């Protein structure tokens, strides 16, 4: 990979990725052939234990396929586990204040009070590089904050402007639930999307979100979203299997 995912995000390239929900390295191998710009292993809402996460990240790095981890929580230990195993970066759910954003940014990078240092990890090259070189590698680490509560929307200028936060990812499902909506079409959500987009643009952070399909992604690109997490491998598999079932069930029955 000549250009890093972080550089592409910060430049505002349109980036297509998906969530991976099955904790198996084969999923990474298959999706690496897809042309997607990145994937995100969903350790928040799918059963990735540390071993599975590590195996998926080993394969992703071997294939030079940008792979983020959505950590189960924005804590220093969860962020450290994902990055040390070789993740390209982290997606941190439920960032609802400037203080939380600053902590997440600090725990994802080295320095006093930040990410614990080890030169022996996969990410660092298994003790093959001098410390100064390893410290520099952190410049490529992607940190994305998910905005999933009204409090996060209210604090969006500070969150999007936090040094070390590369992208703000509006979580349409969690935010809708917070607003008391039962779908993802509420005026509150639309207003939040506008506010988060404006802040991302003003502060130079990538504007990121989830979309269930590419039609919806097209609409979202018109309001400034540049980085898309489209559905998941489960959704792709189900759509493909349903199409096969529907096509076959339409075949004429005569001649049997
Ligand atoms: C949400 O919509 O809550 C998300 O986390 C999207 O992945
Ligand atoms: Mg969410």
Short mmCIF file of C-alpha atoms and ligand atoms in Angstrom, two decimals:
data_model
loop_
_atom_site.label_atom_id
_atom_site.label_comp_id
_atom_site.label_asym_id
_atom_site.label_seq_id
_atom_site.Cartn_x
_atom_site.Cartn_y
_atom_site.Cartn_z
CA UNK A 1 0.00 0.00 0.00
CA UNK A 2 1.72 3.18 -1.13
CA UNK A 3 -0.63 5.62 0.53
CA UNK A 4 -1.96 5.11 4.01
CA UNK A 5 -5.64 4.96 4.88
CA UNK A 6 -5.09 7.90 7.21
CA UNK A 7 -3.65 10.07 4.42
CA UNK A 8 -6.56 9.17 2.17
CA UNK A 9 -9.09 9.93 4.90
CA UNK A 10 -7.56 13.26 5.72
CA UNK A 11 -7.54 14.23 2.05
CA UNK A 12 -11.26 13.50 1.80
CA UNK A 13 -11.11 10.59 -0.64
CA UNK A 14 -14.32 8.60 -0.99
CA UNK A 15 -13.58 5.41 0.91
CA UNK A 16 -15.66 2.25 0.91
CA UNK A 17 -15.45 -0.31 3.67
CA UNK A 18 -17.57 -2.73 5.58
CA UNK A 19 -17.94 -4.23 9.03
CA UNK A 20 -16.77 -7.80 9.54
CA UNK A 21 -18.92 -9.66 12.03
CA UNK A 22 -17.58 -13.20 11.69
CA UNK A 23 -14.43 -13.64 13.76
CA UNK A 24 -12.50 -15.63 11.17
CA UNK A 25 -9.36 -14.73 9.22
CA UNK A 26 -10.87 -16.23 6.05
CA UNK A 27 -13.26 -13.27 5.94
CA UNK A 28 -10.30 -10.92 5.81
CA UNK A 29 -8.66 -12.95 3.04
CA UNK A 30 -11.79 -12.93 0.92
CA UNK A 31 -12.60 -9.25 1.44
CA UNK A 32 -8.99 -8.29 0.65
CA UNK A 33 -9.81 -9.34 -2.93
CA UNK A 34 -12.93 -7.15 -3.11
CA UNK A 35 -11.52 -3.74 -3.99
CA UNK A 36 -12.89 -2.25 -0.77
CA UNK A 37 -10.58 0.38 0.72
CA UNK A 38 -10.75 -1.03 4.25
CA UNK A 39 -12.65 -3.28 6.61
CA UNK A 40 -13.48 -2.93 10.30
CA UNK A 41 -13.53 -5.93 12.59
CA UNK A 42 -16.52 -5.33 14.84
CA UNK A 43 -15.33 -6.23 18.33
CA UNK A 44 -18.16 -4.15 19.82
CA UNK A 45 -21.10 -6.08 18.41
CA UNK A 46 -19.59 -9.40 17.26
CA UNK A 47 -17.75 -12.14 19.18
CA UNK A 48 -14.09 -11.34 18.52
CA UNK A 49 -11.91 -12.60 21.36
CA UNK A 50 -8.27 -11.55 21.52
CA UNK A 51 -7.00 -14.64 19.69
CA UNK A 52 -9.42 -14.30 16.78
CA UNK A 53 -8.78 -10.60 16.54
CA UNK A 54 -5.05 -11.27 16.46
CA UNK A 55 -5.37 -13.90 13.71
CA UNK A 56 -7.52 -11.60 11.56
CA UNK A 57 -5.06 -8.76 11.98
CA UNK A 58 -2.07 -10.99 11.17
CA UNK A 59 -3.69 -11.90 7.86
CA UNK A 60 -4.72 -8.29 7.16
CA UNK A 61 -1.16 -7.09 7.64
CA UNK A 62 0.31 -9.90 5.58
CA UNK A 63 -2.01 -8.88 2.76
CA UNK A 64 -1.43 -5.16 3.34
CA UNK A 65 -5.18 -4.64 3.62
CA UNK A 66 -6.18 -1.69 5.82
CA UNK A 67 -8.12 -3.12 8.76
CA UNK A 68 -9.64 -1.14 11.59
CA UNK A 69 -11.04 -2.53 14.81
CA UNK A 70 -14.21 -1.20 16.35
CA UNK A 71 -13.23 -1.71 19.98
CA UNK A 72 -15.88 -2.82 22.49
CA UNK A 73 -15.23 0.28 24.59
CA UNK A 74 -13.02 3.34 24.50
CA UNK A 75 -10.67 2.13 27.21
CA UNK A 76 -6.86 2.10 27.10
CA UNK A 77 -6.65 -1.70 27.29
CA UNK A 78 -9.07 -2.34 24.41
CA UNK A 79 -7.37 0.24 22.22
CA UNK A 80 -3.94 -1.21 23.06
CA UNK A 81 -4.96 -4.80 22.24
CA UNK A 82 -6.24 -3.82 18.79
CA UNK A 83 -3.27 -1.63 17.89
CA UNK A 84 -0.56 -3.96 19.24
CA UNK A 85 -1.99 -6.82 17.17
CA UNK A 86 -1.53 -4.67 14.08
CA UNK A 87 -4.77 -2.81 13.45
CA UNK A 88 -4.54 0.13 11.06
CA UNK A 89 -6.58 2.04 13.60
CA UNK A 90 -9.52 2.04 15.94
CA UNK A 91 -13.15 3.04 15.76
CA UNK A 92 -14.29 3.99 19.23
CA UNK A 93 -18.01 3.84 20.03
CA UNK A 94 -19.92 6.29 22.26
CA UNK A 95 -17.56 9.26 22.30
CA UNK A 96 -19.90 11.77 23.92
CA UNK A 97 -17.60 14.50 25.25
CA UNK A 98 -14.46 16.45 24.43
CA UNK A 99 -12.77 14.81 27.40
CA UNK A 100 -13.49 11.32 26.10
CA UNK A 101 -12.23 12.28 22.63
CA UNK A 102 -8.99 13.60 24.13
CA UNK A 103 -8.51 10.38 26.13
CA UNK A 104 -9.16 8.17 23.11
CA UNK A 105 -6.67 10.17 21.04
CA UNK A 106 -4.06 9.98 23.83
CA UNK A 107 -4.49 6.23 24.41
CA UNK A 108 -4.09 5.58 20.67
CA UNK A 109 -0.75 7.33 20.45
CA UNK A 110 2.46 7.23 22.45
CA UNK A 111 3.49 9.72 25.10
CA UNK A 112 3.10 10.24 28.82
CA UNK A 113 -0.28 8.78 29.81
CA UNK A 114 -0.81 7.39 26.32
CA UNK A 115 -0.48 4.03 24.61
CA UNK A 116 1.88 1.66 26.40
CA UNK A 117 5.03 1.04 24.39
CA UNK A 118 6.36 -2.34 23.29
CA UNK A 119 8.70 -2.86 20.36
CA UNK A 120 7.93 -6.58 20.40
CA UNK A 121 4.39 -6.47 19.00
CA UNK A 122 3.29 -7.34 15.46
CA UNK A 123 2.40 -3.69 14.93
CA UNK A 124 5.95 -2.63 15.88
CA UNK A 125 7.62 -5.31 13.75
CA UNK A 126 8.38 -7.94 16.42
CA UNK A 127 11.41 -6.18 17.94
CA UNK A 128 13.04 -5.66 14.55
CA UNK A 129 13.03 -1.84 14.59
CA UNK A 130 14.66 0.83 16.73
CA UNK A 131 12.40 2.69 19.13
CA UNK A 132 12.51 5.97 17.20
CA UNK A 133 11.26 4.22 14.08
CA UNK A 134 8.46 2.47 15.97
CA UNK A 135 7.36 5.75 17.56
CA UNK A 136 7.09 7.28 14.11
CA UNK A 137 4.81 4.50 12.88
CA UNK A 138 2.04 5.92 15.03
CA UNK A 139 1.64 8.72 12.47
CA UNK A 140 -0.25 6.22 10.31
CA UNK A 141 -2.65 5.12 13.07
CA UNK A 142 -6.26 5.99 12.34
CA UNK A 143 -8.52 7.10 15.18
CA UNK A 144 -12.23 7.49 14.54
CA UNK A 145 -14.68 8.68 17.19
CA UNK A 146 -18.29 7.52 16.97
CA UNK A 147 -20.90 10.13 17.77
CA UNK A 148 -23.86 8.17 19.09
CA UNK A 149 -25.47 10.37 21.76
CA UNK A 150 -27.02 13.86 21.66
CA UNK A 151 -24.25 14.92 24.07
CA UNK A 152 -21.67 13.95 21.42
CA UNK A 153 -23.53 16.01 18.82
CA UNK A 154 -23.58 18.99 21.21
CA UNK A 155 -19.81 18.66 21.75
CA UNK A 156 -19.01 17.96 18.10
CA UNK A 157 -16.87 21.05 17.46
CA UNK A 158 -14.51 20.12 20.27
CA UNK A 159 -14.52 16.39 19.38
CA UNK A 160 -13.87 16.93 15.66
CA UNK A 161 -11.16 19.46 16.52
CA UNK A 162 -9.36 17.17 18.98
CA UNK A 163 -5.78 16.62 17.96
CA UNK A 164 -5.37 12.97 17.02
CA UNK A 165 -9.02 12.37 16.07
CA UNK A 166 -8.94 11.69 12.33
CA UNK A 167 -12.61 11.14 11.68
CA UNK A 168 -16.02 11.54 13.26
CA UNK A 169 -18.44 8.70 12.61
CA UNK A 170 -22.09 9.43 13.24
CA UNK A 171 -23.83 6.26 14.48
CA UNK A 172 -27.30 6.54 12.96
CA UNK A 173 -28.74 3.58 14.86
CA UNK A 174 -27.61 4.48 18.36
CA UNK A 175 -28.38 8.16 17.84
CA UNK A 176 -31.89 7.36 16.56
CA UNK A 177 -32.52 5.19 19.60
CA UNK A 178 -31.32 8.02 21.87
CA UNK A 179 -33.77 10.38 20.16
CA UNK A 180 -36.58 7.92 20.90
CA UNK A 181 -37.07 7.13 17.18
CA UNK A 182 -37.88 3.69 15.86
CA UNK A 183 -36.24 4.14 12.48
CA UNK A 184 -33.32 6.10 11.04
CA UNK A 185 -35.34 8.83 9.32
CA UNK A 186 -36.07 11.23 12.16
CA UNK A 187 -35.60 15.00 11.73
CA UNK A 188 -33.39 14.90 14.85
CA UNK A 189 -31.01 12.49 13.12
CA UNK A 190 -30.97 14.58 9.95
CA UNK A 191 -30.19 17.68 11.98
CA UNK A 192 -27.41 15.84 13.85
CA UNK A 193 -25.96 14.68 10.52
CA UNK A 194 -25.82 18.25 9.28
CA UNK A 195 -24.16 19.48 12.47
CA UNK A 196 -21.56 16.71 12.54
CA UNK A 197 -20.81 17.21 8.82
CA UNK A 198 -20.32 20.95 9.27
CA UNK A 199 -17.99 20.43 12.25
CA UNK A 200 -15.97 17.75 10.45
CA UNK A 201 -15.55 20.05 7.49
CA UNK A 202 -14.57 23.03 9.62
CA UNK A 203 -12.07 21.06 11.71
CA UNK A 204 -10.52 18.96 8.95
CA UNK A 205 -11.73 15.59 10.27
CA UNK A 206 -13.12 12.98 7.88
CA UNK A 207 -16.90 12.67 7.94
CA UNK A 208 -17.71 9.00 8.40
CA UNK A 209 -20.87 6.99 8.74
CA UNK A 210 -22.60 3.66 8.32
CA UNK A 211 -24.89 3.07 5.34
CA UNK A 212 -26.93 -0.06 4.72
CA UNK A 213 -26.30 0.04 0.97
CA UNK A 214 -24.69 2.07 -1.79
CA UNK A 215 -27.91 3.91 -2.71
CA UNK A 216 -28.00 5.36 0.76
CA UNK A 217 -24.25 6.08 0.58
CA UNK A 218 -24.82 8.14 -2.57
CA UNK A 219 -27.36 10.31 -0.74
CA UNK A 220 -24.99 10.70 2.19
CA UNK A 221 -22.12 11.73 -0.04
CA UNK A 222 -24.26 14.68 -1.15
CA UNK A 223 -24.15 15.98 2.44
CA UNK A 224 -20.39 15.57 2.71
CA UNK A 225 -19.79 12.04 4.05
CA UNK A 226 -16.57 10.70 2.56
CA UNK A 227 -15.89 7.49 4.44
CA UNK A 228 -18.53 4.76 4.36
CA UNK A 229 -18.97 1.63 6.40
CA UNK A 230 -21.41 -0.20 4.16
CA UNK A 231 -23.37 -2.99 5.82
CA UNK A 232 -21.34 -6.08 6.75
CA UNK A 233 -20.21 -9.37 5.28
CA UNK A 234 -23.31 -10.95 6.83
CA UNK A 235 -25.55 -8.60 4.85
CA UNK A 236 -23.58 -9.24 1.62
CA UNK A 237 -23.85 -12.99 2.13
CA UNK A 238 -27.56 -12.87 2.88
CA UNK A 239 -28.28 -10.64 -0.12
CA UNK A 240 -26.33 -13.00 -2.41
CA UNK A 241 -27.99 -16.13 -1.01
CA UNK A 242 -31.46 -14.57 -1.23
CA UNK A 243 -30.85 -13.62 -4.85
CA UNK A 244 -29.78 -17.18 -5.70
CA UNK A 245 -32.84 -18.60 -3.93
CA UNK A 246 -35.18 -16.16 -5.68
CA UNK A 247 -33.63 -16.79 -9.13
CA UNK A 248 -33.81 -20.57 -8.75
CA UNK A 249 -37.36 -20.56 -7.44
CA UNK A 250 -38.42 -18.73 -10.59
CA UNK A 251 -37.23 -21.57 -12.85
CA UNK A 252 -40.06 -23.35 -14.68
CA UNK A 253 -41.08 -26.63 -13.09
CA UNK A 254 -41.91 -28.52 -16.31
CA UNK A 255 -39.52 -31.17 -17.53
CA UNK A 256 -38.82 -32.57 -14.09
C1 LIG B 1 -24.74 2.99 14.94
O1 LIG B 1 -25.44 3.36 14.01
O2 LIG B 1 -25.05 3.06 16.14
C2 LIG B 1 -23.45 2.40 14.64
O3 LIG B 1 -22.69 2.10 15.53
C3 LIG B 1 -23.13 2.20 13.20
O4 LIG B 1 -22.27 1.19 13.03
MG1 LIG B 2 -23.54 2.21 17.47
#
